[in-house]
C-alpha cells in the first residue's frame, strides 16, 4: 500500500531508503564482493610481519589485497556456477545481480596486482607464486570431464579444505618470510606455516558445513557429506587445538593470551555452524575471526 499523498512521511515519501537498508546494501557489497575476505588475507599477512616485529610494506599489503580480490571475484563470476540447478542463497543472488561489477572489480584488482608484481621485482618468484595462483584459479574451474560432468580441483574427494588451507598459509606466512629473506625450511617458519595451516583448515570446515546440501547435489564429497556434520565439527575443533599447540618459541605471555581470544571465537563459530545459518554468519563472522586474530596480535606486539 502506498503512503497517502497528502501525508508525506520522511524517507518513504521522498523515495529515500531508511538507514538500515543503506547499511544492509553496503554490508552486502563489502562481504559479497570479497572485500572483507581480502582484508582478512591482508590482516593475516600483517600478523606474520608483526611476529617478526616488522611493519608490512604498504605496496606488498596492496598486492596481497588486490590479488585476493581478483582471485575470489573471478571465481565468483564463472558462468558454470550460475548454470547449476540449485536453490541460490541470498549471497549467490547478490553475486548474480552484480556479475558485471564483480568482473570489473576483478580486472581492476588484477591490473593493480600485476603492476605491483613487476614494479617490486617479484619476477624471481614467478614459479612459486604461479603455483598458488594456479591452485586458486583451478579450484573451481572445470578441467576434466568425468561421469558426464566437468570436474574441478574442489571436486576431488575431501580435498578442497586442504587446498584452501595450503594457499592461505602459503600466502600469509611464506610470502612475508620470503620478503624478509628467511628460508622457508627454517624451523620457525615451518612452525608458523603449520600453525596457520591448521587455523585456516579448521575454519574451512565451516564452509563445507555451509555447502553441505549443495555439495551433495553436485556430487562433491566433503567431510560433512562423508562423515557427518557433527564429526566434521569435532575434527575441526581437534585441528584448531593442534594450531594452538604449535606455538613458536620465544612468544611472550601477552602474545599467547592475545591468541587465545581468536581461538575461542573460532571454536564457537565452528561448533554453532549450520547450513541454515544466515549468509552473514559465514561471510562476516567466520571470515572475521581472521581479522580478530590480527587485532589480537597487533595489541600484543
Coordinates of C-alpha atoms in Angstrom, one line a residue:
X1 CA 0.0 0.0 0.0
X2 CA 1.3 3.4 -0.9
X3 CA 1.6 6.1 1.7
X4 CA -1.1 8.8 1.5
X5 CA 0.0 11.6 -0.9
X6 CA -1.3 14.3 1.5
X7 CA 0.6 12.9 4.4
X8 CA 4.3 12.7 3.4
X9 CA 6.3 10.8 5.9
X10 CA 10.1 11.1 5.9
X11 CA 12.1 8.6 3.8
X12 CA 9.0 6.8 2.5
X13 CA 7.6 10.0 0.8
X14 CA 10.9 11.1 -0.7
X15 CA 11.8 7.7 -2.0
X16 CA 14.9 7.6 0.1
X17 CA 15.9 4.3 1.7
X18 CA 16.0 4.1 5.5
X19 CA 19.5 4.0 7.0
X20 CA 19.1 0.3 7.9
X21 CA 18.5 -0.6 4.2
X22 CA 21.5 1.5 3.2
X23 CA 23.7 -0.2 5.8
X24 CA 22.5 -3.6 4.6
X25 CA 23.3 -2.7 1.0
X26 CA 26.9 -1.5 1.9
X27 CA 27.4 -4.6 4.1
X28 CA 26.3 -6.9 1.3
X29 CA 28.7 -5.1 -1.1
X30 CA 31.7 -5.4 1.2
X31 CA 31.1 -9.0 2.1
X32 CA 29.9 -10.5 -1.2
X33 CA 32.5 -8.7 -3.3
X34 CA 35.2 -10.5 -1.3
X35 CA 36.5 -7.1 0.0
X36 CA 36.1 -8.4 3.6
X37 CA 37.9 -11.6 2.7
X38 CA 40.7 -9.7 1.0
X39 CA 41.1 -7.6 4.2
X40 CA 41.3 -10.9 6.1
X41 CA 44.2 -12.1 3.9
X42 CA 45.9 -8.8 4.4
X43 CA 45.3 -8.9 8.1
X44 CA 46.9 -12.4 8.5
X45 CA 49.9 -11.4 6.4
X46 CA 50.3 -8.4 8.5
X47 CA 50.1 -10.5 11.6
X48 CA 53.0 -12.6 10.4
X49 CA 55.1 -9.5 9.9
X50 CA 54.2 -8.4 13.4
X51 CA 55.5 -11.6 14.8
X52 CA 58.9 -10.6 13.4
X53 CA 58.3 -7.1 14.6
X54 CA 58.4 -5.6 11.2
X55 CA 55.8 -3.3 9.6
X56 CA 54.3 -4.7 6.5
X57 CA 55.4 -2.7 3.4
X58 CA 52.3 -0.9 2.1
X59 CA 52.9 -1.9 -1.5
X60 CA 53.0 -5.6 -0.5
X61 CA 49.9 -5.1 1.5
X62 CA 48.1 -3.7 -1.5
X63 CA 49.4 -6.5 -3.7
X64 CA 48.1 -9.2 -1.3
X65 CA 44.7 -7.4 -1.0
X66 CA 44.4 -6.9 -4.8
X67 CA 45.5 -10.4 -5.7
X68 CA 43.0 -11.9 -3.2
X69 CA 40.2 -9.6 -4.5
X70 CA 41.0 -10.7 -8.1
X71 CA 41.1 -14.5 -7.4
X72 CA 37.9 -14.6 -5.4
X73 CA 35.9 -12.3 -7.6
X74 CA 36.9 -14.0 -10.9
X75 CA 35.9 -17.3 -9.2
X76 CA 32.5 -15.9 -8.2
X77 CA 31.6 -14.9 -11.8
X78 CA 32.4 -18.2 -13.5
X79 CA 29.5 -18.9 -15.9
X80 CA 29.0 -22.6 -14.9
X81 CA 28.3 -21.6 -11.3
X82 CA 25.1 -19.9 -12.3
X83 CA 24.0 -22.8 -14.5
X84 CA 23.8 -25.2 -11.6
X85 CA 20.2 -26.2 -10.8
X86 CA 20.4 -25.3 -7.2
X87 CA 18.5 -23.0 -4.8
X88 CA 20.5 -19.8 -4.6
X89 CA 21.3 -18.2 -1.3
X90 CA 21.0 -14.5 -0.7
X91 CA 24.7 -14.3 -1.3
X92 CA 24.6 -16.1 -4.6
X93 CA 21.6 -14.0 -5.7
X94 CA 23.5 -10.8 -4.9
X95 CA 26.5 -12.1 -6.9
X96 CA 24.3 -12.9 -9.8
X97 CA 22.8 -9.5 -9.8
X98 CA 26.2 -7.8 -9.7
X99 CA 28.2 -10.1 -12.1
X100 CA 29.4 -7.2 -14.3
X101 CA 30.5 -5.1 -11.3
X102 CA 32.3 -8.1 -9.8
X103 CA 34.0 -8.8 -13.1
X104 CA 35.1 -5.2 -13.4
X105 CA 36.4 -5.3 -9.9
X106 CA 38.4 -8.4 -10.6
X107 CA 40.0 -6.9 -13.6
X108 CA 40.9 -3.7 -11.8
X109 CA 42.4 -5.7 -8.9
X110 CA 44.4 -7.8 -11.4
X111 CA 45.8 -4.7 -13.0
X112 CA 46.9 -3.3 -9.6
X113 CA 48.4 -6.6 -8.6
X114 CA 50.3 -7.1 -11.9
X115 CA 51.7 -3.6 -11.8
X116 CA 53.0 -4.0 -8.2
X117 CA 54.3 -7.5 -9.0
X118 CA 56.5 -6.1 -11.8
X119 CA 57.5 -2.8 -10.1
X120 CA 58.6 -4.5 -6.9
X121 CA 60.6 -7.2 -8.6
X122 CA 58.7 -10.4 -7.7
X123 CA 59.5 -11.9 -11.0
X124 CA 62.1 -14.3 -9.5
X125 CA 59.2 -15.9 -7.5
X126 CA 57.0 -16.3 -10.6
X127 CA 57.1 -20.1 -10.3
X128 CA 56.3 -20.1 -6.6
X129 CA 53.5 -17.5 -6.8
X130 CA 52.3 -19.0 -10.0
X131 CA 51.5 -22.4 -8.4
X132 CA 49.5 -20.7 -5.7
X133 CA 47.6 -18.7 -8.4
X134 CA 47.1 -21.9 -10.4
X135 CA 45.6 -23.8 -7.4
X136 CA 43.3 -20.8 -6.7
X137 CA 42.1 -20.5 -10.3
X138 CA 41.7 -24.2 -10.9
X139 CA 40.0 -24.7 -7.6
X140 CA 36.6 -24.1 -9.2
X141 CA 37.4 -24.0 -12.9
X142 CA 36.1 -27.3 -14.6
X143 CA 39.1 -29.1 -16.1
X144 CA 38.2 -32.8 -16.6
X145 CA 35.0 -34.4 -17.7
X146 CA 34.2 -37.5 -15.6
X147 CA 30.9 -39.3 -15.5
X148 CA 29.2 -36.8 -17.8
X149 CA 30.2 -33.8 -15.6
X150 CA 33.1 -31.4 -15.7
X151 CA 35.2 -31.5 -12.6
X152 CA 37.5 -29.0 -10.8
X153 CA 40.1 -29.4 -8.1
X154 CA 37.4 -28.8 -5.5
X155 CA 35.5 -31.9 -6.7
X156 CA 38.3 -34.3 -5.7
X157 CA 37.1 -36.1 -2.6
X158 CA 37.8 -34.4 0.7
X159 CA 40.5 -32.2 -0.9
X160 CA 39.0 -28.7 -1.1
X161 CA 39.5 -27.6 2.6
X162 CA 43.2 -28.7 2.4
X163 CA 43.7 -26.7 -0.8
X164 CA 42.2 -23.6 0.8
X165 CA 44.4 -24.0 4.0
X166 CA 47.5 -24.5 1.9
X167 CA 47.1 -21.5 -0.3
X168 CA 46.2 -19.2 2.6
X169 CA 49.0 -20.4 4.8
X170 CA 51.5 -20.0 1.9
X171 CA 50.4 -16.5 1.1
X172 CA 50.2 -15.3 4.7
X173 CA 53.3 -16.9 6.1
X174 CA 55.7 -17.8 3.3
X175 CA 55.4 -14.5 1.4
X176 CA 56.4 -12.5 4.5
X177 CA 59.2 -15.0 5.1
X178 CA 60.5 -14.6 1.6
X179 CA 60.2 -10.9 1.7
X180 CA 62.3 -10.8 4.9
X181 CA 64.9 -13.3 3.4
X182 CA 64.0 -16.2 5.8
X183 CA 64.4 -19.7 4.4
X184 CA 61.0 -21.5 4.1
X185 CA 62.6 -24.6 5.6
X186 CA 63.7 -22.8 8.7
X187 CA 62.1 -24.5 11.8
X188 CA 60.4 -21.3 13.0
X189 CA 58.9 -20.6 9.5
X190 CA 57.7 -24.2 9.4
X191 CA 56.0 -23.9 12.8
X192 CA 54.3 -20.7 11.8
X193 CA 53.2 -22.2 8.5
X194 CA 51.8 -25.3 10.2
X195 CA 50.0 -23.2 12.8
X196 CA 48.4 -21.0 10.2
X197 CA 47.5 -24.1 8.0
X198 CA 45.7 -25.7 10.9
X199 CA 43.9 -22.5 11.9
X200 CA 42.6 -21.9 8.3
X201 CA 41.8 -25.6 7.9
X202 CA 39.6 -25.5 11.0
X203 CA 37.7 -22.5 9.6
X204 CA 37.4 -24.0 6.2
X205 CA 35.4 -26.9 7.5
X206 CA 32.7 -24.3 8.5
X207 CA 32.2 -23.5 4.8
X208 CA 32.0 -27.2 4.0
X209 CA 29.1 -27.3 6.5
X210 CA 27.5 -24.3 4.8
X211 CA 27.7 -26.0 1.4
X212 CA 26.6 -29.4 2.7
X213 CA 23.4 -29.7 0.6
X214 CA 24.9 -28.1 -2.4
X215 CA 27.9 -30.4 -2.4
X216 CA 25.7 -33.4 -2.1
X217 CA 23.5 -32.3 -5.0
X218 CA 26.6 -31.7 -7.2
X219 CA 28.3 -35.0 -6.1
X220 CA 31.2 -33.3 -4.3
X221 CA 32.5 -35.5 -1.5
X222 CA 33.3 -33.3 1.5
X223 CA 33.9 -34.1 5.2
X224 CA 30.3 -33.4 6.3
X225 CA 28.9 -35.4 3.4
X226 CA 31.1 -38.4 4.2
X227 CA 31.4 -38.3 8.0
X228 CA 28.5 -36.2 9.0
X229 CA 28.3 -32.6 10.3
X230 CA 28.9 -33.4 14.0
X231 CA 32.0 -35.5 13.2
X232 CA 33.3 -32.7 11.0
X233 CA 32.9 -30.1 13.8
X234 CA 34.8 -32.4 16.2
X235 CA 37.6 -32.9 13.7
X236 CA 37.7 -29.1 13.0
X237 CA 38.0 -28.4 16.8
X238 CA 40.8 -31.0 17.0
X239 CA 42.7 -29.3 14.2
X240 CA 42.1 -25.9 15.9
X241 CA 43.6 -27.4 19.1
X242 CA 46.7 -28.6 17.2
X243 CA 47.1 -25.0 15.9
X244 CA 47.1 -23.8 19.5
X245 CA 49.8 -26.3 20.4
X246 CA 52.1 -25.3 17.6
X247 CA 53.5 -22.3 19.3
X248 CA 56.7 -20.6 18.0
X249 CA 59.4 -20.3 20.7
X250 CA 60.1 -17.0 22.2
X251 CA 56.5 -15.9 22.3
X252 CA 55.6 -13.6 25.2
X253 CA 52.9 -14.4 27.7
X254 CA 50.9 -11.4 26.5
X255 CA 51.1 -12.7 22.9
X256 CA 49.9 -16.1 24.0
X257 CA 47.0 -14.6 25.9
X258 CA 46.0 -12.5 22.9
X259 CA 46.0 -15.5 20.6
X260 CA 43.5 -17.2 22.9
X261 CA 40.6 -14.9 22.0
X262 CA 40.5 -15.7 18.3
X263 CA 40.9 -19.4 19.1
X264 CA 37.9 -19.3 21.4
X265 CA 35.9 -17.3 18.8
X266 CA 36.9 -19.8 16.1
X267 CA 35.8 -22.7 18.3
X268 CA 32.4 -21.1 18.9
X269 CA 31.9 -20.4 15.2
X270 CA 32.8 -24.0 14.3
X271 CA 30.5 -25.5 16.9
X272 CA 27.5 -23.5 16.1
X273 CA 27.9 -23.7 12.3
X274 CA 24.9 -25.0 10.4
X275 CA 23.9 -24.7 6.8
X276 CA 20.7 -22.9 7.9
X277 CA 22.6 -20.0 9.4
X278 CA 22.3 -16.7 7.5
X279 CA 24.9 -15.7 5.0
X280 CA 26.3 -13.2 7.4
X281 CA 27.3 -15.9 9.8
X282 CA 29.8 -17.2 7.2
X283 CA 30.7 -14.1 5.3
X284 CA 31.0 -11.7 8.2
X285 CA 31.6 -13.8 11.4
X286 CA 33.7 -16.7 10.1
X287 CA 36.0 -14.7 8.0
X288 CA 36.0 -12.0 10.7
X289 CA 37.8 -14.4 13.0
X290 CA 40.9 -14.0 10.9
X291 CA 40.8 -10.2 11.4
X292 CA 40.3 -10.7 15.1
X293 CA 43.5 -12.7 15.2
X294 CA 45.4 -9.8 13.6
X295 CA 43.9 -7.4 16.0
X296 CA 44.9 -9.7 18.9
X297 CA 48.5 -9.9 17.6
X298 CA 48.6 -6.2 17.0
X299 CA 47.5 -5.5 20.5
X300 CA 50.1 -7.9 22.0
X301 CA 53.0 -6.6 19.9

